[in-house]
Structure formats: structure tokens, C-alpha cells
XYZ file of C-alpha atoms in Angstrom:
547
model
C 25.974 111.456 -78.228
C 25.697 110.257 -74.652
C 25.610 106.514 -74.105
C 22.841 105.069 -71.958
C 25.505 104.290 -69.360
C 26.642 107.925 -69.155
C 23.103 109.325 -69.193
C 21.969 107.165 -66.274
C 25.038 107.950 -64.176
C 24.377 111.661 -64.633
C 20.693 111.321 -63.738
C 20.991 108.797 -60.865
C 24.488 109.253 -59.372
C 23.422 108.051 -55.905
C 21.377 105.066 -57.048
C 24.042 103.629 -59.345
C 27.584 102.544 -58.477
C 29.771 101.340 -61.381
C 31.634 98.072 -60.788
C 34.595 96.793 -62.741
C 33.861 93.335 -64.197
C 35.475 91.064 -66.732
C 33.744 91.210 -70.092
C 32.836 87.546 -69.782
C 31.151 88.247 -66.432
C 29.142 91.098 -67.982
C 28.052 88.830 -70.829
C 27.009 86.136 -68.365
C 25.072 88.628 -66.215
C 23.308 89.785 -69.399
C 22.214 86.183 -69.956
C 20.960 85.909 -66.380
C 18.663 88.885 -66.996
C 17.361 87.205 -70.135
C 16.888 83.925 -68.232
C 14.343 85.600 -65.936
C 12.236 86.432 -68.993
C 12.619 83.028 -70.641
C 12.311 80.786 -67.567
C 9.251 82.640 -66.225
C 7.698 83.192 -69.672
C 7.282 86.924 -69.062
C 5.634 89.000 -71.780
C 8.187 91.698 -71.098
C 9.633 94.416 -73.284
C 13.266 93.530 -73.991
C 15.645 96.124 -75.431
C 19.271 95.209 -76.103
C 22.417 96.691 -77.590
C 25.228 94.206 -78.088
C 28.924 94.998 -78.615
C 29.864 95.010 -82.279
C 30.912 91.585 -83.583
C 31.793 90.530 -87.125
C 30.819 86.944 -86.295
C 28.153 85.589 -83.960
C 28.012 82.036 -82.561
C 24.903 79.935 -83.045
C 23.986 80.368 -79.365
C 23.571 84.151 -79.833
C 21.202 83.594 -82.726
C 19.214 80.989 -80.803
C 18.923 83.435 -77.899
C 17.439 86.126 -80.159
C 14.841 83.676 -81.451
C 13.900 82.580 -77.927
C 13.421 86.176 -76.768
C 11.203 87.016 -79.754
C 8.739 84.186 -79.125
C 5.404 84.281 -77.257
C 4.398 87.699 -78.601
C 7.218 89.382 -76.716
C 8.312 92.824 -77.978
C 12.073 92.857 -78.569
C 14.263 95.622 -79.967
C 17.937 95.342 -80.930
C 20.289 98.278 -81.461
C 22.804 97.013 -84.034
C 25.238 98.341 -86.597
C 24.851 97.394 -90.246
C 28.217 95.580 -90.084
C 27.231 93.412 -87.111
C 26.867 89.708 -87.953
C 23.549 89.580 -86.063
C 21.991 92.213 -88.328
C 21.181 89.908 -91.242
C 19.951 87.201 -88.889
C 17.484 89.552 -87.174
C 16.222 90.724 -90.545
C 15.787 87.120 -91.639
C 13.566 86.253 -88.682
C 11.064 88.964 -89.595
C 10.174 92.128 -87.727
C 7.109 93.415 -85.952
C 4.770 91.348 -83.796
C 6.210 88.086 -85.108
C 9.868 88.894 -84.603
C 12.497 91.210 -83.129
C 12.739 94.774 -84.394
C 16.013 96.245 -85.547
C 17.180 99.771 -84.690
C 20.270 100.540 -86.741
C 23.173 102.447 -85.200
C 25.195 104.711 -87.476
C 28.549 103.188 -88.450
C 30.433 106.380 -87.592
C 29.173 106.205 -84.021
C 32.272 105.283 -82.016
C 30.404 104.355 -78.820
C 30.364 100.556 -78.499
C 27.455 100.117 -76.100
C 26.284 97.029 -74.323
C 22.982 97.161 -72.482
C 19.852 95.167 -71.765
C 16.564 96.574 -70.415
C 13.672 94.424 -69.263
C 10.347 96.109 -68.477
C 7.322 94.211 -67.206
C 4.587 94.696 -64.644
C 6.248 92.079 -62.445
C 9.917 92.625 -63.165
C 12.234 95.436 -64.259
C 15.992 95.267 -64.707
C 18.777 97.128 -66.399
C 22.435 96.473 -67.210
C 24.584 98.997 -69.079
C 28.247 99.438 -69.962
C 30.426 100.799 -72.737
C 33.013 98.399 -74.153
C 36.512 99.723 -73.612
C 35.413 102.785 -71.618
C 37.588 101.799 -68.644
C 40.690 101.616 -70.907
C 41.248 98.085 -69.743
C 41.716 94.893 -71.721
C 40.311 92.636 -69.008
C 36.953 94.285 -68.297
C 34.680 97.325 -68.216
C 32.792 99.504 -65.751
C 29.204 98.275 -65.573
C 26.019 99.330 -63.776
C 22.962 97.209 -63.091
C 19.772 97.756 -61.143
C 16.261 96.458 -60.523
C 14.889 99.875 -59.551
C 11.763 100.684 -61.662
C 12.531 104.421 -61.500
C 15.971 103.973 -63.075
C 14.553 101.605 -65.697
C 11.848 104.206 -66.463
C 14.558 106.867 -66.958
C 16.396 104.534 -69.330
C 13.241 104.027 -71.401
C 12.601 107.766 -71.596
C 16.158 108.359 -72.769
C 15.900 105.672 -75.473
C 12.541 107.004 -76.702
C 14.107 110.448 -77.158
C 17.085 108.921 -78.924
C 14.986 106.840 -81.327
C 12.769 109.859 -82.085
C 15.828 111.934 -82.983
C 17.778 109.297 -84.917
C 15.096 107.012 -86.385
C 11.806 108.947 -86.476
C 10.077 106.413 -88.746
C 10.453 103.739 -86.012
C 9.656 106.027 -83.096
C 5.860 105.328 -83.021
C 6.276 101.553 -82.749
C 9.040 101.875 -80.184
C 7.082 104.429 -78.122
C 3.954 102.278 -78.189
C 5.894 99.236 -76.933
C 7.471 101.275 -74.134
C 4.174 102.814 -72.989
C 2.483 99.413 -72.835
C 5.293 97.952 -70.713
C 6.072 100.633 -68.189
C 7.749 99.165 -65.104
C 5.606 99.282 -61.983
C 7.286 97.053 -59.448
C 9.951 94.390 -59.197
C 9.238 90.917 -57.864
C 11.545 90.110 -54.970
C 11.532 86.458 -55.985
C 12.663 87.208 -59.560
C 15.277 89.674 -58.337
C 16.673 87.090 -55.931
C 16.918 84.574 -58.756
C 19.262 86.926 -60.611
C 21.313 87.989 -57.594
C 21.740 84.371 -56.485
C 23.032 83.438 -59.921
C 25.336 86.439 -59.821
C 26.751 85.321 -56.462
C 27.434 81.853 -57.892
C 28.973 83.451 -60.972
C 31.392 85.530 -58.923
C 32.237 82.534 -56.738
C 32.947 80.401 -59.799
C 34.966 83.246 -61.285
C 37.085 83.367 -58.129
C 37.700 79.625 -58.410
C 38.772 79.985 -62.011
C 41.117 82.847 -61.136
C 42.701 80.634 -58.467
C 43.185 77.893 -61.077
C 44.797 80.359 -63.494
C 47.109 81.655 -60.754
C 48.168 78.108 -59.864
C 48.895 77.333 -63.503
C 50.880 80.565 -63.846
C 52.865 79.644 -60.730
C 53.622 76.189 -62.126
C 54.879 77.786 -65.351
C 57.141 80.162 -63.405
C 58.466 77.572 -60.982
C 59.123 74.584 -63.255
C 61.183 74.081 -66.392
C 59.692 70.602 -66.807
C 57.049 71.013 -69.524
C 55.326 67.745 -68.607
C 54.810 68.943 -65.026
C 53.314 72.230 -66.232
C 50.941 70.582 -68.718
C 49.685 67.990 -66.237
C 49.148 70.753 -63.659
C 47.146 72.654 -66.269
C 44.683 69.867 -67.055
C 44.313 69.037 -63.346
C 43.514 72.630 -62.327
C 41.089 73.329 -65.176
C 39.408 69.955 -64.752
C 38.808 70.586 -61.047
C 37.730 74.219 -61.567
C 35.074 73.306 -64.158
C 34.343 69.775 -62.912
C 34.980 68.331 -66.371
C 37.222 65.886 -68.170
C 40.208 67.801 -69.479
C 42.680 66.843 -72.213
C 45.661 68.620 -73.728
C 47.615 67.655 -76.821
C 50.961 69.159 -77.842
C 51.887 68.383 -81.426
C 55.490 67.374 -82.090
C 57.751 68.800 -84.759
C 57.296 65.584 -86.730
C 54.546 62.978 -86.862
C 54.318 60.569 -83.972
C 55.843 62.863 -81.346
C 52.673 64.399 -79.885
C 52.246 64.548 -76.094
C 48.829 63.927 -74.499
C 47.752 64.816 -70.938
C 44.426 63.958 -69.291
C 42.322 64.689 -66.223
C 39.085 62.801 -65.572
C 36.447 64.304 -63.309
C 35.971 62.254 -60.157
C 33.476 59.432 -60.413
C 32.848 59.689 -64.147
C 36.000 58.411 -65.856
C 34.275 55.190 -66.896
C 31.772 57.139 -69.010
C 34.557 58.477 -71.229
C 37.174 55.753 -71.892
C 40.770 56.881 -72.328
C 41.077 55.475 -75.846
C 37.987 57.366 -77.017
C 39.330 60.529 -75.407
C 42.653 60.160 -77.263
C 40.930 59.572 -80.617
C 38.617 62.565 -80.201
C 41.487 64.792 -79.074
C 43.574 63.800 -82.115
C 40.615 64.484 -84.410
C 39.932 67.917 -82.940
C 43.618 68.853 -83.008
C 43.838 67.940 -86.696
C 40.774 70.070 -87.451
C 42.022 73.055 -85.451
C 45.393 72.904 -87.218
C 43.538 73.845 -90.405
C 40.922 76.150 -88.871
C 42.252 77.756 -85.722
C 38.971 78.630 -84.062
C 37.207 77.646 -80.864
C 35.054 74.543 -81.365
C 31.941 74.082 -79.202
C 29.424 71.271 -78.993
C 26.676 72.132 -76.523
C 24.029 69.849 -75.074
C 21.406 71.249 -77.454
C 23.294 70.174 -80.577
C 22.634 66.914 -82.397
C 25.233 64.198 -82.087
C 25.392 63.821 -85.850
C 26.045 60.085 -85.745
C 25.785 56.884 -83.787
C 26.970 56.718 -80.217
C 26.690 59.077 -77.302
C 28.211 62.513 -77.782
C 29.179 64.636 -74.799
C 29.269 68.440 -74.617
C 32.788 69.503 -75.581
C 34.795 72.700 -76.072
C 38.199 72.760 -77.761
C 40.638 75.682 -77.992
C 43.681 75.749 -80.312
C 47.144 76.352 -78.845
C 48.728 79.043 -81.019
C 51.829 81.183 -80.469
C 52.793 83.783 -83.084
C 50.852 81.972 -85.842
C 52.463 78.645 -84.914
C 49.936 75.897 -84.182
C 51.045 73.827 -81.180
C 48.086 71.616 -80.293
C 44.644 71.602 -78.702
C 43.115 72.060 -75.250
C 39.820 70.210 -74.757
C 37.211 69.963 -72.003
C 34.390 67.424 -72.033
C 31.438 67.136 -69.651
C 29.750 63.856 -68.767
C 26.497 65.768 -68.130
C 24.626 65.783 -71.481
C 22.694 68.905 -70.407
C 25.840 71.038 -70.030
C 25.982 74.286 -72.031
C 29.297 76.126 -72.013
C 29.205 79.630 -70.538
C 31.150 82.596 -71.871
C 33.294 82.873 -68.741
C 34.194 79.183 -69.000
C 35.246 79.674 -72.612
C 37.260 82.719 -71.577
C 39.052 80.555 -69.007
C 39.942 78.042 -71.727
C 41.277 80.770 -74.012
C 43.297 82.323 -71.179
C 44.810 79.002 -70.151
C 45.470 78.059 -73.789
C 47.417 81.296 -74.251
C 49.472 80.590 -71.113
C 50.175 77.022 -72.207
C 51.241 78.158 -75.689
C 53.733 80.575 -74.119
C 54.997 77.831 -71.773
C 55.511 75.435 -74.698
C 57.386 78.088 -76.644
C 59.619 78.835 -73.633
C 60.289 75.117 -73.163
C 61.260 74.819 -76.830
C 63.611 77.792 -76.524
C 65.160 76.325 -73.367
C 65.645 72.981 -75.122
C 67.298 74.729 -78.070
C 69.627 76.676 -75.787
C 70.440 73.525 -73.849
C 71.055 71.667 -77.100
C 73.345 74.431 -78.327
C 75.245 74.380 -75.032
C 75.806 70.620 -75.224
C 76.456 70.070 -78.920
C 79.091 71.035 -81.447
C 77.644 73.524 -83.935
C 79.640 72.202 -86.904
C 78.982 68.462 -86.635
C 75.918 68.175 -84.408
C 77.804 65.748 -82.154
C 78.055 66.319 -78.412
C 80.759 68.759 -77.345
C 83.539 67.927 -74.879
C 81.627 69.182 -71.832
C 78.587 67.043 -72.548
C 80.870 64.117 -73.450
C 82.390 64.202 -69.967
C 78.915 64.350 -68.394
C 77.673 61.474 -70.559
C 80.755 59.346 -69.875
C 80.367 59.828 -66.112
C 76.707 58.822 -66.342
C 77.461 55.809 -68.547
C 80.253 54.624 -66.228
C 77.932 54.818 -63.215
C 75.341 52.718 -65.019
C 78.019 50.230 -66.113
C 79.224 49.842 -62.515
C 75.705 49.285 -61.160
C 74.845 46.767 -63.877
C 78.292 45.117 -63.861
C 78.475 45.682 -67.615
C 81.464 46.648 -69.784
C 81.771 49.975 -71.557
C 84.135 50.811 -74.400
C 85.516 54.199 -75.317
C 86.666 54.805 -78.893
C 88.943 57.734 -79.723
C 89.138 58.601 -83.434
C 91.323 61.083 -85.301
C 91.393 61.916 -89.028
C 94.772 61.303 -90.623
C 96.650 64.273 -92.156
C 93.833 66.666 -91.237
C 96.277 69.603 -91.075
C 97.424 68.811 -94.568
C 93.796 68.777 -95.732
C 93.188 72.238 -94.258
C 96.448 73.633 -95.656
C 95.975 72.291 -99.176
C 92.201 72.528 -99.683
C 91.139 75.147 -97.142
C 89.199 75.095 -93.925
C 85.876 74.758 -95.744
C 87.047 71.394 -97.046
C 88.146 70.460 -93.529
C 84.733 71.395 -92.148
C 83.067 69.311 -94.854
C 85.220 66.327 -93.872
C 84.177 66.654 -90.222
C 80.507 66.830 -91.181
C 80.834 63.716 -93.335
C 82.493 61.976 -90.404
C 79.564 62.874 -88.149
C 77.161 61.360 -90.707
C 79.155 58.133 -90.596
C 78.685 57.988 -86.819
C 74.954 58.525 -87.220
C 74.673 55.673 -89.723
C 76.968 53.157 -88.018
C 76.371 53.588 -84.270
C 73.518 52.254 -82.165
C 70.898 54.478 -80.576
C 72.476 53.878 -77.157
C 75.921 55.000 -78.354
C 77.157 58.595 -78.083
C 79.464 60.518 -80.410
C 81.290 63.670 -79.271
C 83.761 66.040 -80.869
C 86.637 65.893 -78.418
C 88.600 68.676 -80.066
C 89.748 69.639 -83.552
C 89.433 66.507 -85.699
C 89.431 64.153 -82.718
C 86.184 62.395 -81.749
C 85.178 60.194 -78.821
C 82.567 57.437 -79.052
C 80.935 55.921 -75.959
C 79.709 52.350 -76.513
C 77.717 51.066 -73.490
C 77.633 47.282 -72.881
C 80.406 46.748 -75.444
C 83.451 44.499 -74.821
C 86.722 45.393 -76.505
C 86.143 42.876 -79.292
C 82.695 44.263 -80.070
C 84.085 47.790 -80.002
C 86.910 46.725 -82.347
C 84.355 45.413 -84.877
C 82.468 48.725 -84.751
C 85.706 50.652 -85.108
C 86.839 48.549 -88.108
C 83.466 49.137 -89.766
C 83.846 52.866 -89.211
C 87.438 52.869 -90.471
C 86.383 51.137 -93.670
C 83.449 53.528 -94.136
C 85.680 56.601 -93.620
C 88.212 55.240 -96.119
C 85.508 55.514 -98.793
C 84.966 59.235 -98.189
C 86.604 61.740 -100.564
C 87.034 65.498 -100.225
C 87.634 67.457 -103.427
C 91.176 67.405 -104.786
C 92.570 66.096 -101.498
C 91.149 62.669 -102.231
C 90.253 59.885 -99.822
C 90.105 60.272 -96.057
C 91.338 57.864 -93.408
C 91.246 57.696 -89.630
C 93.292 56.235 -86.792
C 91.280 54.724 -83.958
C 92.075 53.746 -80.360
C 89.911 51.665 -78.015
C 89.885 51.198 -74.240
C 87.326 49.227 -72.240
C 85.955 49.548 -68.714
C 86.757 47.846 -66.390
C 89.462 45.811 -68.150
C 91.659 48.764 -69.159
C 90.644 51.433 -66.642
C 88.138 51.980 -63.816
C 87.773 55.787 -63.912
C 86.856 58.364 -66.527
C 90.297 59.980 -66.611
C 92.119 56.642 -66.912
C 89.717 55.363 -69.576
C 90.207 58.497 -71.701
C 93.972 58.294 -71.251
C 93.994 54.615 -72.258
C 91.903 55.185 -75.390
C 93.951 58.248 -76.325
C 97.187 56.280 -75.932
C 95.753 53.530 -78.148
C 94.845 56.176 -80.752
C 98.389 57.538 -80.903
C 99.764 54.013 -81.035
C 97.642 53.550 -84.179
C 99.140 56.769 -85.565
C 102.672 55.562 -84.870
C 101.921 52.177 -86.431
C 101.130 53.804 -89.793
C 97.670 55.415 -89.505
C 94.372 54.144 -90.989
C 94.111 51.363 -88.412
C 92.543 50.387 -85.095
C 94.545 49.925 -81.898
C 93.009 48.207 -78.858
C 94.377 48.583 -75.322
C 94.863 45.224 -73.597
C 95.547 46.145 -69.997
C 95.381 48.959 -67.485
C 98.746 50.126 -68.898
C 97.729 50.906 -72.497
C 101.116 52.293 -73.516
C 102.879 49.007 -72.885
C 100.354 46.458 -74.121
C 98.383 47.234 -77.304
C 96.839 45.170 -80.072
C 96.944 46.802 -83.505
C 94.542 45.943 -86.299
C 95.482 47.357 -89.695
C 95.211 46.876 -93.426
C 97.691 44.602 -95.211
C 98.719 47.374 -97.606
C 99.136 50.005 -94.878
C 102.329 51.980 -94.752
C 104.977 51.088 -92.174
C 105.280 52.892 -88.881
C 106.130 56.565 -89.179
C 106.170 59.625 -87.003
C 102.823 61.150 -86.135
C 102.013 64.423 -87.927
């Protein structure tokens, strides 16, 4: 079976020129044709075929009711499986409601057309969804030529007679009583003017999307990308814009806002945050677009603004919500605006996922896989940074070097799995005993380095003694209790450079080993090998060679 689109192109090849349009633009143009009928209260014949949809928003249903009022004859070509089918049947058919013309389910042609026929106005739009083999739009034709509209009506009468003969008399009667005669220039201009604005707005939205895409490509800073996103969308739609990225755990969400110029006071920041959190929580459970148009009741006390919220989802993972709010209570969200939100939400979800992957890779590059502590490379970077801050603030900084005693013996007697378990337990001790500002790094093997900002040698010694005592309580299988030797050096008293500070702390560590292990040794001067203070247990063994 030929579609209306194909039939008209064959019959009027010179009068019709297909144009490629986004599906949202086609849907909006369809609404503009309907607006001529509704805004001018025309008693026109309206015939529509909508693309198949398993679910229809409330606005589609309201549109059908509006078109069927005022004694207007309306016909809808629908499949039995279309969500609008039951609604049309529920309104009632005939003179008091729209009439339904069922399309066979096996018909693979997914048509989309609207025909308006009236003594004052005639218009036609026709396309076939997916005919252009493109995911971002279809080839569409539209015209205000009465002759082309007449041809379309003749074709549909023949089609209804062949496929639904019992409805052919009513359909034919409606067509004959509404034959197009002429087209009002004023009404035609109203549609073409809206179309020009639509295309101009579409161009602005495409520019916004391109700018957001560029920001995603050019920046690895997620905060920069997300703020750019809300700014561009807010300016493109002239709305308040908010974006929320949920954290991996509670309390880590990130919020970004853009307030349309001149209207920020109407929507306080605190209210915007609360509403965004509420919508994000709802979308986490039901990941669907949420719309509140101007025509909907507020449902409670206080002023409610038109709002649209899109979930951020990547591969079934919910990431947050993207929300736009308009201070104009008469605002009704258009399909192309909602498409923009979905498109941007998809881009943002990808950007968040890429940022997470980058953070994971960066974390893996800077941390030790076994213990979760920093590795030696990141330790050197962190120590340089901490020393610079200590110099600027004229504050001390202590470096603690720690080594498990008889670690080789542990590995030889109990196996490397036991040795790995000991290192992991040691890392947990650091996590429990150190401050948030302190850093723990695996320097190599069983040797660890701890950076203690703003810590004098005495304060560092107290921390080290607490750690030594905590480690002494750890046991590993048949090997028994663990112990550690610890060395401390402090900037600027013992050294004024990274290399010298590490050397001083390392020398103090080996002095603790030589003094009998399981003790803390503190460097006292810039020459740590010649002047050391050793703190040890009373029952510790005497000095012995380091193994």
C-alpha cells in the first residue's frame, strides 16, 4: 500500500519538495497546523495519522479533545495497539467526538500526516517515520495548495472505501462537505511565521548543543562541563536551569544552577535545590521525563512554575537529574524543547561516565593496588606539594618512614598471601590513626612513608608511638604478632629539601632497626646518622644486625 506521502509525490512532483527535518520539528509543525484551527475556531475537517506510540502524554489527549469540539469533524488513523486508541473510543465517536479509522497491525508503514480542509484554509503535512533511514529526522512535505489537499482527500476516500467500507459513507460525507476552495493568506502567514521562528529557535538550540559538546571534548574538569551545560541550555530556552549529579554515597551530590536574567528573585536558590532533590529522588525510582505545564494544577499551596525534568542515565545507571523551570506561568513545553533536554541529558550522562573512568584511572595510577595507599610516584608529588605549603606558611612538616620487622621471615614461613594480609592490616591502621590531612604511601615492599603536615617532631613521635603500639597488637596466622620500626625526620629542623628529608627519615628508620626493632627513632639534626633519639619498649631486645 502506498503511503499518503508517496502518493502525493507521485501525483504532484513539481508542487512538492521533500525537506529533511528533525522529528521534533515535524511534530511541532503539526501542532502549528492544528493551532490555526483552534485559535481561529474554524469548523474545518481535520484528518490525522500519528506515529505509533505505546504511551501518549496528557497533552496529546487534551489536543484530541480540543480538535473534536465545536462540531468539528475529526478523523484519526490509528493502530489497535496505539495508546491513543482507547482514549479516542472513550470520548465517543460521531458528531460529538473524533472518529477512529483503524490501521491493520501488519501494515509496516508508520505514517504521520495531518490534513485540514475548510472554505477559508487548507493545509497538509505528510511524512513516513523512518523512511529516510535516519535516526535524527525524516523527509517531510507540507503545502497550503488546495489542489494538493484535494488530491490527498481523494486518495484517503479511496483508501477508506477499500479498507473500511462500513465507515466510507461517513468519511466521504465529511470530505464532500469540507472541500478546500481557497487558502487565506493571513492564516497561511501565521503558520509560516511560526515555522520561521521554530527553525530559528532550533538553530539556537543546535548551537547550544555544539557548545556543550565542545566543552565536553575540551575539558576534563567535570564541574566546568556541567556549569557550561546549564548556562547554555538556560540561555537557549530563556529558563532557569538546574543539574544534579548524585554521588556514589549519600551527601556527595553536586548541584549546578543557571537563573534566567532578571527573574532569579522569583525562584530562590534554596527552593530550587529542594525541588531538584525531590525530582531527582523520584526519577531514581521512575526514570521517565517529568513535565508540569502551565495548564496543570499546582496541587498544593504556593506558586508552582512550569517545569520539565529529565533523568541522567548511562547504561541503566542513574546519575542524577536535569531540570528547567520557567518563571512565566503560561509556558507550555514544546516537543523540540523536550528533545533538547533529552539530547543534552544523554551528553551529560556520557561526560559523567567518562569523568568517573578518568578518575578511576588516575586513582589507579596514583595508588598501590594491594593496600590502597598512595604509591611512590604520588608520594613524591604529595611531599613536594606539602613542602611548598609548609615553606609558604612557615609551618613544620614531619616525615615518618615505617618498616615491618622480619617481613621476609613472614613471607618465607607463612607465604606471600600472609605477607599481603599483613600489609593490608597495616594500611587499615594508618586509616584509623592518621588525620585527614595526613598522607600514607607504600614506599616499596613493606616500607611505608607518612606525611604529617604542621607536625613538629614531638607530635610526630606521639603519632608514631601510637601506631607502633597498634601494630604490635596485630597477628598473622601462625607467624604471630607483628611489629614495626619507625624513623622520623622533620622539616625544616632536620632537612630543607625532599631528598634530604627522605634520607633523614630513612636513616632514622634503620637506626631503629639497629637498636633492636619495634621502636621509634627521631632525627635531631640535619645530620640524622650522627644524632638520633631512640624511643623503645623496656622489654625490647638489644641492638642486633638488621635483617
